[in-house]
Short mmCIF file of the C-alpha atoms (twelve columns), coordinates in Angstrom:
data_MODEL
# 
_entry.id   MODEL 
# 
loop_
_atom_site.group_PDB 
_atom_site.id 
_atom_site.type_symbol 
_atom_site.label_atom_id 
_atom_site.label_alt_id 
_atom_site.label_comp_id 
_atom_site.label_asym_id 
_atom_site.label_seq_id 
_atom_site.Cartn_x 
_atom_site.Cartn_y 
_atom_site.Cartn_z 
_atom_site.pdbx_PDB_model_num 
ATOM 1   C CA . UNK A 1   35.419  199.145 -10.683 1 
ATOM 2   C CA . UNK A 2   37.270  201.028 -13.348 1 
ATOM 3   C CA . UNK A 3   36.591  204.636 -14.009 1 
ATOM 4   C CA . UNK A 4   33.822  205.172 -16.584 1 
ATOM 5   C CA . UNK A 5   32.355  201.676 -16.257 1 
ATOM 6   C CA . UNK A 6   28.625  201.265 -16.179 1 
ATOM 7   C CA . UNK A 7   26.855  199.659 -13.275 1 
ATOM 8   C CA . UNK A 8   27.614  195.969 -13.045 1 
ATOM 9   C CA . UNK A 9   25.169  193.715 -14.955 1 
ATOM 10  C CA . UNK A 10  25.177  189.924 -14.926 1 
ATOM 11  C CA . UNK A 11  25.838  189.762 -18.703 1 
ATOM 12  C CA . UNK A 12  25.836  192.306 -21.500 1 
ATOM 13  C CA . UNK A 13  22.721  192.115 -23.701 1 
ATOM 14  C CA . UNK A 14  24.710  191.437 -26.883 1 
ATOM 15  C CA . UNK A 15  26.329  188.312 -25.499 1 
ATOM 16  C CA . UNK A 16  25.203  185.374 -27.736 1 
ATOM 17  C CA . UNK A 17  25.001  183.070 -24.718 1 
ATOM 18  C CA . UNK A 18  22.620  185.356 -22.856 1 
ATOM 19  C CA . UNK A 19  19.117  183.863 -23.170 1 
ATOM 20  C CA . UNK A 20  16.705  185.822 -25.345 1 
ATOM 21  C CA . UNK A 21  13.698  187.287 -23.603 1 
ATOM 22  C CA . UNK A 22  10.365  186.700 -25.358 1 
ATOM 23  C CA . UNK A 23  8.397   189.731 -26.456 1 
ATOM 24  C CA . UNK A 24  5.118   190.710 -24.845 1 
ATOM 25  C CA . UNK A 25  3.233   189.421 -27.913 1 
ATOM 26  C CA . UNK A 26  5.007   186.045 -27.685 1 
ATOM 27  C CA . UNK A 27  4.213   185.790 -23.991 1 
ATOM 28  C CA . UNK A 28  0.540   186.600 -24.705 1 
ATOM 29  C CA . UNK A 29  0.352   183.926 -27.430 1 
ATOM 30  C CA . UNK A 30  1.874   181.368 -25.104 1 
ATOM 31  C CA . UNK A 31  -0.516  182.296 -22.308 1 
ATOM 32  C CA . UNK A 32  -3.681  182.432 -24.465 1 
ATOM 33  C CA . UNK A 33  -2.653  179.624 -26.851 1 
ATOM 34  C CA . UNK A 34  -4.081  181.611 -29.773 1 
ATOM 35  C CA . UNK A 35  -2.714  184.266 -32.117 1 
ATOM 36  C CA . UNK A 36  -4.327  187.731 -32.159 1 
ATOM 37  C CA . UNK A 37  -6.203  186.560 -35.293 1 
ATOM 38  C CA . UNK A 38  -7.677  183.608 -33.375 1 
ATOM 39  C CA . UNK A 39  -5.540  180.805 -34.826 1 
ATOM 40  C CA . UNK A 40  -4.405  178.090 -32.385 1 
ATOM 41  C CA . UNK A 41  -0.734  178.085 -31.390 1 
ATOM 42  C CA . UNK A 42  0.916   174.663 -31.651 1 
ATOM 43  C CA . UNK A 43  4.148   173.032 -30.661 1 
ATOM 44  C CA . UNK A 44  5.682   170.784 -33.311 1 
ATOM 45  C CA . UNK A 45  4.130   167.688 -31.717 1 
ATOM 46  C CA . UNK A 46  0.652   169.169 -31.366 1 
ATOM 47  C CA . UNK A 47  0.806   170.511 -34.932 1 
ATOM 48  C CA . UNK A 48  1.599   167.034 -36.273 1 
ATOM 49  C CA . UNK A 49  -1.196  165.534 -34.181 1 
ATOM 50  C CA . UNK A 50  -3.616  168.165 -35.481 1 
ATOM 51  C CA . UNK A 51  -2.581  167.657 -39.112 1 
ATOM 52  C CA . UNK A 52  -2.958  163.896 -38.750 1 
ATOM 53  C CA . UNK A 53  -6.664  164.410 -38.080 1 
ATOM 54  C CA . UNK A 54  -7.097  166.572 -41.188 1 
ATOM 55  C CA . UNK A 55  -6.295  163.893 -43.779 1 
ATOM 56  C CA . UNK A 56  -9.176  162.172 -45.467 1 
ATOM 57  C CA . UNK A 57  -8.882  159.762 -48.355 1 
ATOM 58  C CA . UNK A 58  -12.055 159.112 -50.284 1 
ATOM 59  C CA . UNK A 59  -12.428 157.210 -53.482 1 
ATOM 60  C CA . UNK A 60  -15.471 156.420 -55.545 1 
ATOM 61  C CA . UNK A 61  -15.798 154.052 -58.450 1 
ATOM 62  C CA . UNK A 62  -18.272 155.033 -61.142 1 
ATOM 63  C CA . UNK A 63  -20.374 152.446 -62.899 1 
ATOM 64  C CA . UNK A 64  -19.568 152.083 -66.581 1 
ATOM 65  C CA . UNK A 65  -21.536 149.151 -67.913 1 
ATOM 66  C CA . UNK A 66  -22.685 145.808 -66.544 1 
ATOM 67  C CA . UNK A 67  -19.165 144.519 -65.655 1 
ATOM 68  C CA . UNK A 68  -17.921 147.666 -63.919 1 
ATOM 69  C CA . UNK A 69  -15.223 147.771 -61.254 1 
ATOM 70  C CA . UNK A 70  -17.778 149.225 -58.852 1 
ATOM 71  C CA . UNK A 71  -19.722 145.942 -58.952 1 
ATOM 72  C CA . UNK A 72  -16.734 143.811 -57.986 1 
ATOM 73  C CA . UNK A 73  -15.712 143.174 -54.426 1 
ATOM 74  C CA . UNK A 74  -12.437 144.422 -53.022 1 
ATOM 75  C CA . UNK A 75  -11.202 140.847 -52.746 1 
ATOM 76  C CA . UNK A 76  -11.705 140.214 -56.464 1 
ATOM 77  C CA . UNK A 77  -9.679  143.294 -57.320 1 
ATOM 78  C CA . UNK A 78  -6.845  142.818 -54.836 1 
ATOM 79  C CA . UNK A 79  -6.432  139.027 -54.954 1 
ATOM 80  C CA . UNK A 80  -4.407  138.977 -58.224 1 
ATOM 81  C CA . UNK A 81  -2.106  141.722 -56.883 1 
ATOM 82  C CA . UNK A 82  -1.524  139.771 -53.670 1 
ATOM 83  C CA . UNK A 83  -0.674  136.608 -55.654 1 
ATOM 84  C CA . UNK A 84  1.772   138.610 -57.793 1 
ATOM 85  C CA . UNK A 85  3.370   140.044 -54.630 1 
ATOM 86  C CA . UNK A 86  3.778   136.578 -53.144 1 
ATOM 87  C CA . UNK A 87  5.327   135.314 -56.369 1 
ATOM 88  C CA . UNK A 88  7.734   138.261 -56.465 1 
ATOM 89  C CA . UNK A 89  8.755   137.668 -52.843 1 
ATOM 90  C CA . UNK A 90  9.433   134.005 -53.592 1 
ATOM 91  C CA . UNK A 91  11.656  134.982 -56.546 1 
ATOM 92  C CA . UNK A 92  13.554  137.556 -54.452 1 
ATOM 93  C CA . UNK A 93  14.145  134.967 -51.711 1 
ATOM 94  C CA . UNK A 94  15.406  132.413 -54.259 1 
ATOM 95  C CA . UNK A 95  17.811  134.973 -55.758 1 
ATOM 96  C CA . UNK A 96  18.987  135.957 -52.274 1 
ATOM 97  C CA . UNK A 97  19.834  132.322 -51.471 1 
ATOM 98  C CA . UNK A 98  21.766  132.002 -54.756 1 
ATOM 99  C CA . UNK A 99  23.793  135.147 -54.021 1 
ATOM 100 C CA . UNK A 100 24.581  133.871 -50.513 1 
ATOM 101 C CA . UNK A 101 25.861  130.578 -51.933 1 
ATOM 102 C CA . UNK A 102 28.137  132.439 -54.348 1 
ATOM 103 C CA . UNK A 103 29.367  134.839 -51.651 1 
ATOM 104 C CA . UNK A 104 30.112  132.044 -49.171 1 
ATOM 105 C CA . UNK A 105 32.374  130.402 -51.740 1 
ATOM 106 C CA . UNK A 106 34.486  133.554 -52.203 1 
ATOM 107 C CA . UNK A 107 37.142  134.344 -49.572 1 
ATOM 108 C CA . UNK A 108 37.101  138.136 -50.129 1 
ATOM 109 C CA . UNK A 109 33.309  138.263 -49.839 1 
ATOM 110 C CA . UNK A 110 33.432  136.229 -46.627 1 
ATOM 111 C CA . UNK A 111 35.853  138.765 -45.151 1 
ATOM 112 C CA . UNK A 112 33.641  141.654 -46.212 1 
ATOM 113 C CA . UNK A 113 30.639  139.969 -44.563 1 
ATOM 114 C CA . UNK A 114 32.413  140.244 -41.205 1 
ATOM 115 C CA . UNK A 115 32.474  144.059 -41.479 1 
ATOM 116 C CA . UNK A 116 29.417  145.680 -39.841 1 
ATOM 117 C CA . UNK A 117 27.138  147.383 -42.340 1 
ATOM 118 C CA . UNK A 118 28.553  145.555 -45.386 1 
# 
């Protein structure tokens, strides 16, 4: 040991690699699983699981006359939207087939199609 050196320690405290030691309050929270105010302590996963149980979607339709939306069944309301979705999907598929026919006829596009992610 050199003259004037302190007693040998495994690592100096200011070394960034040296693991941080939790405070007494942090150790108590971990042990009790609650903050001093009584709130539960969560990990990221348990917090997400807890928050997933807190969501609640409620919707009410108010009656406004004899032909109100509240009197109709869900099927009557959603059926036109489902038909429109099916029609839109059919149009997208038809356009996709047309684009593929055009691309297959072009040499540069065929080369680009061999590149992953293009």
